[in-house]
């Protein structure tokens, strides 16, 4: 049965949308990522206008991050103060990103910017992850222990002014780095329709030097705040959120995520990271092809509001 | 709409008696198309009859269904370094968002090109009212028509007028799932020996109804509550799934 999406103004088959949500949910449960970086391109390939795809995916990430965040909250594996500071930067970044999104949409460079940011970000992150997980696999086979966190180490970033104590993270650092990271991820969320987990998590571990046990909960907290804000801002300034599309994606997504979590328990961390790295790189390469291969049709048409 | 008015003005100008419209009656199978949750496109039927049919001369019928005018931006990709990106663009104003034509014979056999152009008859004869471009607009106009044809929003069937009797005819008009909403017009032209001797226009409304309409209105009239509702729905479903799946364990 086809369903009509009132905002995208197109009909889609509900099973396909539900299946897409479930498949991405499964992967997000498996790898512990939001999955926006897969869902947005999938929706665009299916023919959903890129503006609607980006804006609606944000609400899907909110939903899939909630259950993870609840689990972490019960375990108290969450630095609320850090989460709030990062969300503060994230909200400003979201406002900036949604504004930029509107400007790009009007100037016709929307698709280019979305594709190019995906290629750059996914290519970089995928490459780093591939390199690292290959190294970790080799180290495990060689019997060497994986490198742990060396506490007490500070980067020059931590010495910036306006210092604050983050008790759960056992850190006394400047608030500027978390705010800047939050801003950057908030802007990415609005432009690319991603939660940004695969940017925040490494940033928390390697730049902020947060202990890994609070990283997951804190990043999920920040992702929920930012994607919720993105959804509301995209709805108010770009009218691009499709609630019917969101409903089907989320129902598929939350079920898929639970199955993914179960499947993930049977795989080792290094193997998971290697698979995720390959997946991220595959999406980046597919989008890169779209940018550099001569398109079959050079012209595109957009209807402008009268 | 505007083009029809212009056409009718031309009709008067060329000295065709206004009473000529009595030669033609036409109607629609339905005067509204409702886009509902399972809308996947539909067919409407335009039917009509020619009265006082004279044997002298060749009669031709052309039926056009025209959607509301829209302003469209056509962009052309160009290679910059190694990347293909949108460079040149043209804004074409006042072209119909939907256009379907059916005729008794190929248009070139029915009337001269300038007559067809005057009435905006034929996909190839559609001209924008205004073009904003720094470049030669013709390739952009053709690209727009090509796109619309691929999407099923522009179409032409030269033998699409079906005669049920010497005077009674009907046309099946495909309305695809992607049609824009708004006021449409079904126009019927009667040609004799290459001249328009009669024309009729009947309005047709295409709109969302029911839940779709309410959601669309909700999203546009109170976007803040709409966005908050979407977020609350997402949070509720996320929470619900974590509760449901925990009990299963």
Coordinates of C-alpha atoms in Angstrom, one line a residue:
Chain A
X1 CA 0.0 0.0 0.0
X2 CA 1.3 3.4 -0.9
X3 CA 1.1 6.3 1.5
X4 CA 1.2 9.9 0.6
X5 CA 3.7 12.1 2.4
X6 CA 2.0 15.5 3.0
X7 CA 5.2 17.6 3.2
X8 CA 7.4 15.7 0.7
X9 CA 4.2 15.7 -1.5
X10 CA 4.9 12.3 -3.0
X11 CA 3.7 8.8 -2.5
X12 CA 6.0 6.1 -1.1
X13 CA 5.5 2.5 -0.3
X14 CA 5.2 2.2 3.4
X15 CA 7.0 -1.1 3.6
X16 CA 10.1 0.4 1.9
X17 CA 10.2 3.3 4.3
X18 CA 9.6 0.9 7.3
X19 CA 12.3 -1.4 5.9
X20 CA 14.8 1.5 5.5
X21 CA 14.1 2.6 9.0
X22 CA 14.6 -1.0 10.3
X23 CA 17.8 -1.6 8.3
X24 CA 19.3 1.7 9.5
X25 CA 18.1 1.0 13.0
X26 CA 19.6 -2.4 13.0
X27 CA 23.0 -1.0 11.9
X28 CA 22.7 1.8 14.5
X29 CA 22.0 -0.7 17.2
X30 CA 24.8 -2.9 16.0
X31 CA 27.4 -0.2 15.9
X32 CA 26.0 2.1 18.5
X33 CA 25.7 5.1 16.1
X34 CA 22.6 7.1 15.2
X35 CA 22.7 6.0 11.6
X36 CA 21.7 9.4 10.1
X37 CA 24.7 9.3 7.8
X38 CA 23.1 6.2 6.2
X39 CA 19.4 7.2 6.3
X40 CA 19.7 10.6 4.7
X41 CA 21.5 9.3 1.6
X42 CA 19.2 6.3 1.4
X43 CA 16.1 8.6 1.4
X44 CA 17.7 10.9 -1.2
X45 CA 18.4 7.9 -3.5
X46 CA 14.8 6.8 -3.1
X47 CA 13.7 10.2 -4.4
X48 CA 12.7 12.1 -1.2
X49 CA 13.7 15.7 -1.7
X50 CA 17.0 16.3 0.0
X51 CA 15.7 19.0 2.2
X52 CA 12.9 16.8 3.6
X53 CA 15.3 13.8 3.9
X54 CA 17.8 15.9 6.0
X55 CA 15.2 17.5 8.2
X56 CA 13.1 14.3 8.9
X57 CA 16.1 12.1 9.6
X58 CA 16.9 14.3 12.6
X59 CA 13.7 13.1 14.3
X60 CA 14.6 9.5 13.6
X61 CA 17.9 10.0 15.4
X62 CA 16.1 11.6 18.4
X63 CA 14.0 8.4 18.7
X64 CA 16.8 5.9 18.2
X65 CA 19.0 7.8 20.7
X66 CA 16.4 7.9 23.4
X67 CA 16.4 4.3 24.4
X68 CA 20.2 4.2 24.5
X69 CA 20.2 7.3 26.6
X70 CA 17.7 5.9 29.1
X71 CA 19.9 2.8 29.6
X72 CA 23.0 5.0 30.2
X73 CA 21.0 7.3 32.5
X74 CA 20.0 4.3 34.7
X75 CA 23.7 3.4 35.0
X76 CA 24.5 7.1 35.7
X77 CA 27.1 6.8 32.9
X78 CA 26.5 10.3 31.9
X79 CA 28.2 13.7 32.6
X80 CA 25.1 16.0 32.7
X81 CA 27.1 19.2 33.1
X82 CA 29.3 18.4 30.1
X83 CA 26.2 17.4 28.2
X84 CA 24.6 20.7 28.9
X85 CA 27.7 22.7 28.0
X86 CA 28.0 20.9 24.7
X87 CA 24.3 21.2 24.0
X88 CA 24.6 25.0 24.6
X89 CA 27.2 25.2 21.8
X90 CA 25.1 22.6 19.8
X91 CA 22.0 24.8 19.9
X92 CA 23.8 27.8 18.5
X93 CA 25.4 25.5 15.9
X94 CA 21.9 24.2 14.9
X95 CA 20.5 27.7 14.5
X96 CA 23.5 28.5 12.3
X97 CA 23.2 25.3 10.3
X98 CA 19.4 25.7 9.7
X99 CA 20.0 29.2 8.5
X100 CA 22.8 28.1 6.1
X101 CA 20.6 25.2 5.0
X102 CA 17.9 27.7 3.9
X103 CA 20.4 29.9 2.1
X104 CA 21.9 26.9 0.2
X105 CA 18.4 25.7 -0.7
X106 CA 17.5 29.0 -2.3
X107 CA 20.8 29.3 -4.2
X108 CA 20.6 25.8 -5.7
X109 CA 23.8 24.5 -4.0
X110 CA 22.0 22.4 -1.4
X111 CA 22.7 19.0 -3.0
X112 CA 26.3 19.8 -3.7
X113 CA 27.0 21.0 -0.1
X114 CA 25.2 18.0 1.4
X115 CA 27.1 15.5 -0.8
X116 CA 30.4 17.3 -0.5
X117 CA 30.2 17.4 3.3
X118 CA 29.3 13.7 3.4
X119 CA 32.2 12.8 1.2
X120 CA 34.7 14.9 3.3
X121 CA 33.4 13.9 6.7
X122 CA 32.7 10.2 6.0
X123 CA 35.9 9.8 4.0
X124 CA 38.0 11.2 6.9
X125 CA 36.2 9.4 9.7
X126 CA 36.0 6.2 7.8
X127 CA 39.6 6.3 6.9
X128 CA 40.7 7.0 10.5
X129 CA 38.4 4.2 11.8
X130 CA 39.7 1.7 9.2
X131 CA 43.3 2.5 10.0
X132 CA 42.6 2.3 13.8
X133 CA 40.6 -0.9 13.7
X134 CA 43.1 -2.7 11.5
X135 CA 45.8 -1.6 13.9
X136 CA 43.7 -2.8 16.9
X137 CA 43.0 -6.2 15.2
X138 CA 46.7 -6.6 14.5
X139 CA 47.6 -5.7 18.1
X140 CA 45.0 -8.2 19.5
X141 CA 46.5 -10.9 17.4
X142 CA 50.0 -9.9 18.5
X143 CA 48.9 -10.2 22.1
X144 CA 49.6 -6.6 23.0
X145 CA 47.1 -4.9 25.4
X146 CA 45.0 -2.1 23.8
X147 CA 46.1 1.4 24.8
X148 CA 44.1 2.7 27.7
X149 CA 43.4 6.3 28.9
X150 CA 46.4 8.0 30.5
X151 CA 44.8 10.2 33.1
X152 CA 46.3 13.5 34.0
X153 CA 47.4 14.3 30.4
X154 CA 46.3 17.6 29.1
X155 CA 46.2 19.1 25.7
X156 CA 46.9 22.8 25.1
X157 CA 43.1 23.1 24.4
X158 CA 42.4 22.4 28.0
X159 CA 44.4 25.4 29.1
X160 CA 42.1 28.0 27.4
X161 CA 40.3 30.4 29.7
X162 CA 36.9 30.0 31.5
X163 CA 37.8 26.7 33.2
X164 CA 35.1 24.5 34.8
X165 CA 35.1 21.4 36.8
X166 CA 33.3 18.4 35.3
X167 CA 33.1 15.9 38.2
X168 CA 31.8 12.8 36.4
X169 CA 34.5 13.2 33.7
X170 CA 37.2 13.9 36.3
X171 CA 38.2 17.0 34.3
X172 CA 39.0 20.6 35.1
X173 CA 39.2 22.2 31.7
X174 CA 38.2 25.3 29.7
X175 CA 34.6 25.3 28.4
X176 CA 35.7 26.6 25.0
X177 CA 36.6 23.2 23.5
X178 CA 33.3 21.5 24.4
X179 CA 31.3 24.5 23.2
X180 CA 33.1 24.6 19.9
X181 CA 32.7 20.8 19.4
X182 CA 29.0 21.2 20.3
X183 CA 28.6 24.0 17.8
X184 CA 30.3 22.1 15.0
X185 CA 28.2 19.0 15.5
X186 CA 25.0 21.1 15.8
X187 CA 25.7 22.7 12.5
X188 CA 26.5 19.3 10.9
X189 CA 23.3 18.0 12.3
X190 CA 21.2 20.7 10.6
X191 CA 23.1 20.5 7.3
X192 CA 23.6 16.8 6.9
X193 CA 20.7 15.3 8.9
X194 CA 23.0 13.3 11.2
X195 CA 23.3 13.1 14.9
X196 CA 27.1 13.4 14.7
X197 CA 27.9 10.6 17.1
X198 CA 30.8 9.5 15.1
X199 CA 32.3 13.0 15.4
X200 CA 31.4 13.6 19.1
X201 CA 32.6 10.3 20.4
X202 CA 36.2 10.6 19.1
X203 CA 36.2 14.3 20.0
X204 CA 35.3 13.5 23.6
X205 CA 37.8 10.7 23.8
X206 CA 40.8 12.3 22.0
X207 CA 40.3 16.0 22.4
X208 CA 38.5 16.4 25.7
X209 CA 40.1 13.2 27.2
X210 CA 36.8 12.2 28.8
X211 CA 36.7 8.7 30.4
X212 CA 35.1 6.2 28.0
X213 CA 32.4 5.1 30.5
X214 CA 30.6 8.5 30.4
X215 CA 31.3 9.2 26.7
X216 CA 28.4 7.1 25.3
X217 CA 25.7 8.6 27.7
X218 CA 26.9 12.1 27.4
X219 CA 27.1 12.0 23.6
X220 CA 23.6 10.5 23.4
X221 CA 22.3 13.3 25.7
X222 CA 23.8 16.0 23.5
X223 CA 22.6 14.2 20.3
X224 CA 19.0 14.1 21.6
X225 CA 19.0 17.8 22.5
X226 CA 20.6 18.9 19.2
X227 CA 18.4 16.7 16.9
X228 CA 15.2 17.7 18.7
X229 CA 16.2 21.4 18.2
X230 CA 17.1 20.6 14.6
X231 CA 13.6 19.1 14.0
X232 CA 11.8 22.1 15.5
X233 CA 14.0 24.6 13.7
X234 CA 13.7 22.8 10.3
X235 CA 9.9 22.7 10.8
X236 CA 9.6 26.4 11.7
X237 CA 12.1 27.9 9.2
X238 CA 12.1 25.5 6.2
X239 CA 8.8 23.6 6.5
X240 CA 10.8 20.5 5.6
X241 CA 9.8 18.0 8.4
X242 CA 7.4 15.3 7.2
X243 CA 5.7 13.7 10.2
X244 CA 4.3 10.8 8.3
X245 CA 7.7 9.9 6.9
X246 CA 9.1 10.3 10.4
X247 CA 6.5 8.0 11.9
X248 CA 7.3 5.1 9.6
X249 CA 11.0 5.6 9.8
X250 CA 11.0 5.7 13.6
X251 CA 8.7 2.6 14.0
X252 CA 11.0 0.6 11.7
X253 CA 14.1 2.2 13.3
X254 CA 13.4 1.5 17.0
X255 CA 12.6 -2.2 16.3
X256 CA 15.6 -2.6 14.1
X257 CA 17.8 -1.0 16.7
X258 CA 16.8 -3.5 19.4
X259 CA 17.6 -6.4 17.0
X260 CA 20.9 -4.7 16.1
X261 CA 21.9 -4.4 19.8
X262 CA 21.4 -8.2 20.2
X263 CA 23.3 -9.0 17.1
X264 CA 26.1 -6.7 18.2
X265 CA 26.6 -8.6 21.5
X266 CA 28.0 -11.5 19.5
X267 CA 30.6 -9.5 17.6
X268 CA 33.9 -8.2 19.0
X269 CA 34.5 -4.5 19.2
X270 CA 37.4 -4.4 16.7
X271 CA 35.5 -6.4 14.2
X272 CA 32.5 -4.1 14.6
X273 CA 34.6 -1.0 14.1
X274 CA 36.2 -2.5 11.0
X275 CA 32.7 -3.2 9.5
X276 CA 31.5 0.2 10.4
X277 CA 34.6 1.8 8.8
X278 CA 34.0 -0.1 5.6
X279 CA 30.3 0.9 5.6
X280 CA 31.1 4.6 6.1
X281 CA 33.7 4.5 3.4
X282 CA 31.3 2.8 1.0
X283 CA 28.7 5.6 1.5
X284 CA 31.5 8.2 1.0
X285 CA 32.7 6.6 -2.2
X286 CA 29.1 6.3 -3.6
X287 CA 28.5 10.0 -3.0
X288 CA 31.9 10.9 -4.4
X289 CA 30.9 9.1 -7.7
X290 CA 27.8 11.2 -7.8
X291 CA 29.9 14.4 -7.6
X292 CA 32.7 13.5 -10.1
X293 CA 31.0 11.3 -12.8
X294 CA 29.3 13.3 -15.6
X295 CA 25.6 13.2 -14.8
X296 CA 23.2 11.8 -17.5
X297 CA 21.1 14.9 -17.2
X298 CA 22.8 18.2 -16.7
X299 CA 19.7 20.2 -16.0
X300 CA 17.6 20.1 -12.9
X301 CA 14.3 21.8 -12.1
X302 CA 13.1 23.3 -8.9
X303 CA 9.8 24.9 -8.3
X304 CA 10.1 28.2 -6.5
X305 CA 7.4 29.5 -4.2
X306 CA 5.6 32.4 -5.9
Chain B
X1 CA -6.0 30.8 -17.0
X2 CA -4.3 34.0 -18.2
X3 CA -3.4 32.3 -21.5
X4 CA -7.0 31.2 -22.1
X5 CA -8.2 34.7 -21.4
X6 CA -5.6 36.0 -23.9
X7 CA -6.7 33.3 -26.4
X8 CA -10.4 34.2 -26.0
X9 CA -9.5 37.9 -26.5
X10 CA -7.7 36.9 -29.7
X11 CA -10.8 35.0 -30.7
X12 CA -12.9 38.1 -30.4
X13 CA -10.2 40.2 -32.1
X14 CA -10.2 37.9 -35.1
X15 CA -13.8 38.4 -35.6
X16 CA -15.2 35.0 -34.6
X17 CA -18.7 35.4 -33.3
X18 CA -18.9 34.9 -29.5
X19 CA -21.9 32.8 -29.9
X20 CA -19.7 30.2 -31.4
X21 CA -19.2 28.7 -28.0
X22 CA -22.7 27.4 -28.3
X23 CA -21.3 24.9 -30.8
X24 CA -19.5 23.1 -28.0
X25 CA -20.4 21.7 -24.7
X26 CA -18.1 20.0 -22.3
X27 CA -17.8 18.7 -18.8
X28 CA -15.7 16.7 -16.4
X29 CA -16.1 13.4 -14.7
X30 CA -15.3 15.1 -11.4
X31 CA -14.7 18.7 -10.5
X32 CA -12.3 17.9 -7.6
X33 CA -9.5 15.4 -7.2
X34 CA -8.8 14.6 -3.6
X35 CA -5.4 13.6 -2.6
X36 CA -5.8 11.1 0.3
X37 CA -3.4 9.0 2.2
X38 CA -3.4 6.2 -0.4
X39 CA -3.4 8.6 -3.4
X40 CA -1.3 7.2 -6.2
X41 CA -2.6 9.1 -9.2
X42 CA -5.9 8.9 -11.0
X43 CA -7.6 9.4 -14.3
X44 CA -10.2 12.1 -15.0
X45 CA -12.4 12.1 -18.0
X46 CA -13.2 15.2 -20.0
X47 CA -16.2 14.8 -22.3
X48 CA -18.0 17.0 -24.7
X49 CA -20.2 17.3 -27.7
X50 CA -20.1 19.4 -30.8
X51 CA -23.5 20.8 -31.6
X52 CA -24.7 22.2 -35.0
X53 CA -22.1 20.2 -36.7
X54 CA -21.5 21.5 -40.2
X55 CA -20.4 19.1 -42.8
X56 CA -18.4 21.7 -44.6
X57 CA -14.8 22.0 -43.4
X58 CA -12.6 19.8 -41.2
X59 CA -13.4 19.8 -37.5
X60 CA -10.8 19.1 -34.9
X61 CA -11.0 18.9 -31.1
X62 CA -8.2 19.7 -28.8
X63 CA -8.5 19.1 -25.0
X64 CA -6.0 20.6 -22.6
X65 CA -5.9 20.3 -18.9
X66 CA -3.6 22.9 -17.4
X67 CA -2.4 23.2 -13.8
X68 CA -1.7 26.4 -11.9
X69 CA 1.1 28.5 -13.2
X70 CA 4.4 28.2 -11.3
X71 CA 7.8 29.8 -11.3
X72 CA 10.5 27.3 -11.9
X73 CA 14.3 27.5 -11.6
X74 CA 16.2 25.4 -14.1
X75 CA 19.9 24.9 -13.2
X76 CA 22.6 23.5 -15.4
X77 CA 25.5 21.5 -14.0
X78 CA 29.0 22.2 -15.2
X79 CA 32.3 20.7 -14.4
X80 CA 34.5 22.8 -12.1
X81 CA 37.8 21.2 -11.5
X82 CA 36.7 17.6 -11.1
X83 CA 33.3 18.3 -9.5
X84 CA 30.0 18.7 -11.3
X85 CA 28.0 21.5 -9.8
X86 CA 25.1 23.8 -10.6
X87 CA 26.4 26.9 -12.4
X88 CA 24.1 28.6 -14.8
X89 CA 20.4 29.0 -14.0
X90 CA 17.3 30.5 -15.5
X91 CA 14.1 31.3 -13.7
X92 CA 11.0 30.6 -15.9
X93 CA 7.9 32.3 -14.8
X94 CA 4.3 31.6 -15.7
X95 CA 4.5 28.1 -17.1
X96 CA 1.9 25.6 -16.1
X97 CA 2.9 23.2 -13.4
X98 CA 0.9 20.5 -15.2
X99 CA -0.1 20.3 -18.8
X100 CA -1.9 17.5 -20.7
X101 CA -3.1 17.7 -24.2
X102 CA -5.2 15.3 -26.3
X103 CA -6.2 16.1 -29.9
X104 CA -8.0 14.4 -32.8
X105 CA -4.9 14.6 -35.0
X106 CA -1.3 15.7 -34.7
X107 CA -1.2 19.4 -33.9
X108 CA 0.7 20.3 -37.0
X109 CA -2.1 19.0 -39.1
X110 CA -4.7 20.9 -37.1
X111 CA -3.5 24.5 -37.3
X112 CA -0.7 26.7 -38.2
X113 CA 2.1 27.1 -35.7
X114 CA 1.4 30.8 -34.9
X115 CA -2.3 29.9 -34.1
X116 CA -1.2 27.2 -31.7
X117 CA 1.3 29.5 -30.1
X118 CA -1.3 32.2 -29.6
X119 CA -3.4 29.8 -27.5
X120 CA -0.5 28.0 -25.9
X121 CA -1.6 24.7 -27.5
X122 CA 1.1 22.0 -27.6
X123 CA 3.9 21.3 -25.1
X124 CA 6.4 22.7 -27.5
X125 CA 4.5 25.9 -27.9
X126 CA 4.4 26.7 -24.2
X127 CA 6.3 30.0 -23.6
X128 CA 7.1 31.4 -20.2
X129 CA 5.7 34.9 -19.5
X130 CA 9.1 36.0 -18.2
X131 CA 12.6 34.6 -18.2
X132 CA 15.3 35.8 -15.8
X133 CA 18.6 34.5 -17.1
X134 CA 22.0 35.7 -18.2
X135 CA 22.2 33.0 -20.8
X136 CA 20.3 31.8 -23.9
X137 CA 17.1 30.6 -22.2
X138 CA 16.1 28.1 -24.9
X139 CA 18.1 25.1 -23.6
X140 CA 16.6 25.8 -20.1
X141 CA 13.1 25.9 -21.5
X142 CA 13.6 22.6 -23.3
X143 CA 15.2 21.0 -20.2
X144 CA 12.2 22.0 -18.2
X145 CA 9.8 20.5 -20.7
X146 CA 11.9 17.3 -20.8
X147 CA 11.8 17.0 -17.0
X148 CA 8.1 17.6 -16.8
X149 CA 7.5 15.0 -19.5
X150 CA 9.6 12.5 -17.6
X151 CA 7.6 13.1 -14.4
X152 CA 4.4 12.7 -16.3
X153 CA 3.4 16.3 -15.6
X154 CA 3.5 17.4 -19.3
X155 CA 2.1 15.1 -21.9
X156 CA 0.6 15.1 -25.4
X157 CA -1.5 12.4 -27.1
X158 CA -2.2 13.3 -30.7
X159 CA -5.0 10.7 -31.0
X160 CA -6.2 11.0 -27.5
X161 CA -9.7 12.3 -28.3
X162 CA -12.0 9.3 -28.5
X163 CA -15.3 9.8 -30.5
X164 CA -18.2 7.8 -29.2
X165 CA -20.5 9.2 -32.0
X166 CA -19.9 11.8 -34.7
X167 CA -20.5 14.5 -32.2
X168 CA -19.8 13.0 -28.8
X169 CA -16.2 12.7 -27.6
X170 CA -14.2 12.0 -24.4
X171 CA -10.6 12.2 -23.2
X172 CA -8.9 10.3 -20.4
X173 CA -6.5 12.6 -18.6
X174 CA -3.9 10.9 -16.4
X175 CA -3.2 12.7 -13.1
X176 CA 0.0 11.3 -11.6
X177 CA 0.7 11.1 -7.9
X178 CA 3.1 14.0 -8.0
X179 CA 0.7 16.7 -9.3
X180 CA 0.8 20.0 -7.5
X181 CA -2.3 21.2 -5.7
X182 CA -4.4 24.0 -6.9
X183 CA -6.9 25.1 -9.5
X184 CA -6.7 23.4 -12.8
X185 CA -8.6 24.2 -16.0
X186 CA -9.9 21.8 -18.6
X187 CA -10.0 23.6 -21.9
X188 CA -11.7 22.3 -25.0
X189 CA -11.0 23.9 -28.4
X190 CA -12.9 23.3 -31.5
X191 CA -11.0 24.0 -34.7
X192 CA -12.5 24.3 -38.1
X193 CA -10.2 24.5 -41.1
X194 CA -7.3 25.5 -38.9
X195 CA -9.1 28.2 -36.9
X196 CA -10.4 28.1 -33.4
X197 CA -14.2 28.6 -33.7
X198 CA -15.1 27.7 -30.2
X199 CA -13.5 27.3 -26.8
X200 CA -14.7 26.2 -23.4
X201 CA -13.0 26.1 -20.0
X202 CA -14.1 24.2 -16.9
X203 CA -12.3 24.6 -13.5
X204 CA -11.0 21.5 -11.7
X205 CA -9.6 21.5 -8.1
X206 CA -6.9 19.2 -6.9
X207 CA -6.3 19.3 -3.2
X208 CA -5.2 17.2 -0.2
X209 CA -8.1 16.1 2.0
X210 CA -8.6 14.5 5.3
X211 CA -5.6 13.8 7.5
X212 CA -3.0 14.9 4.8
X213 CA -4.7 18.3 4.5
X214 CA -4.8 18.8 8.2
X215 CA -1.1 17.8 8.6
X216 CA -0.1 20.1 5.8
X217 CA -2.1 23.0 7.3
X218 CA -0.7 22.2 10.7
X219 CA 2.9 22.2 9.5
X220 CA 2.4 25.6 7.8
X221 CA 0.1 27.4 10.1
X222 CA 1.7 26.5 13.4
X223 CA 5.1 25.1 12.6
X224 CA 6.4 25.4 16.1
X225 CA 3.7 23.1 17.6
X226 CA 4.2 20.8 14.6
X227 CA 7.9 20.5 15.2
X228 CA 7.4 20.0 18.9
X229 CA 4.8 17.3 18.2
X230 CA 7.2 15.5 15.9
X231 CA 9.9 15.6 18.5
X232 CA 7.5 14.4 21.2
X233 CA 6.3 11.6 18.9
X234 CA 10.0 10.5 18.3
X235 CA 10.8 10.6 22.0
X236 CA 7.6 8.7 23.0
X237 CA 8.3 5.9 20.4
X238 CA 12.0 5.7 21.5
X239 CA 11.0 5.4 25.1
X240 CA 8.2 2.9 24.3
X241 CA 10.5 0.6 22.4
X242 CA 13.0 0.6 25.3
X243 CA 10.2 -0.4 27.7
X244 CA 8.7 -3.0 25.4
X245 CA 11.9 -4.7 24.6
X246 CA 13.1 -4.7 28.2
X247 CA 10.1 -6.7 29.3
X248 CA 10.8 -9.2 26.6
X249 CA 14.1 -10.1 28.1

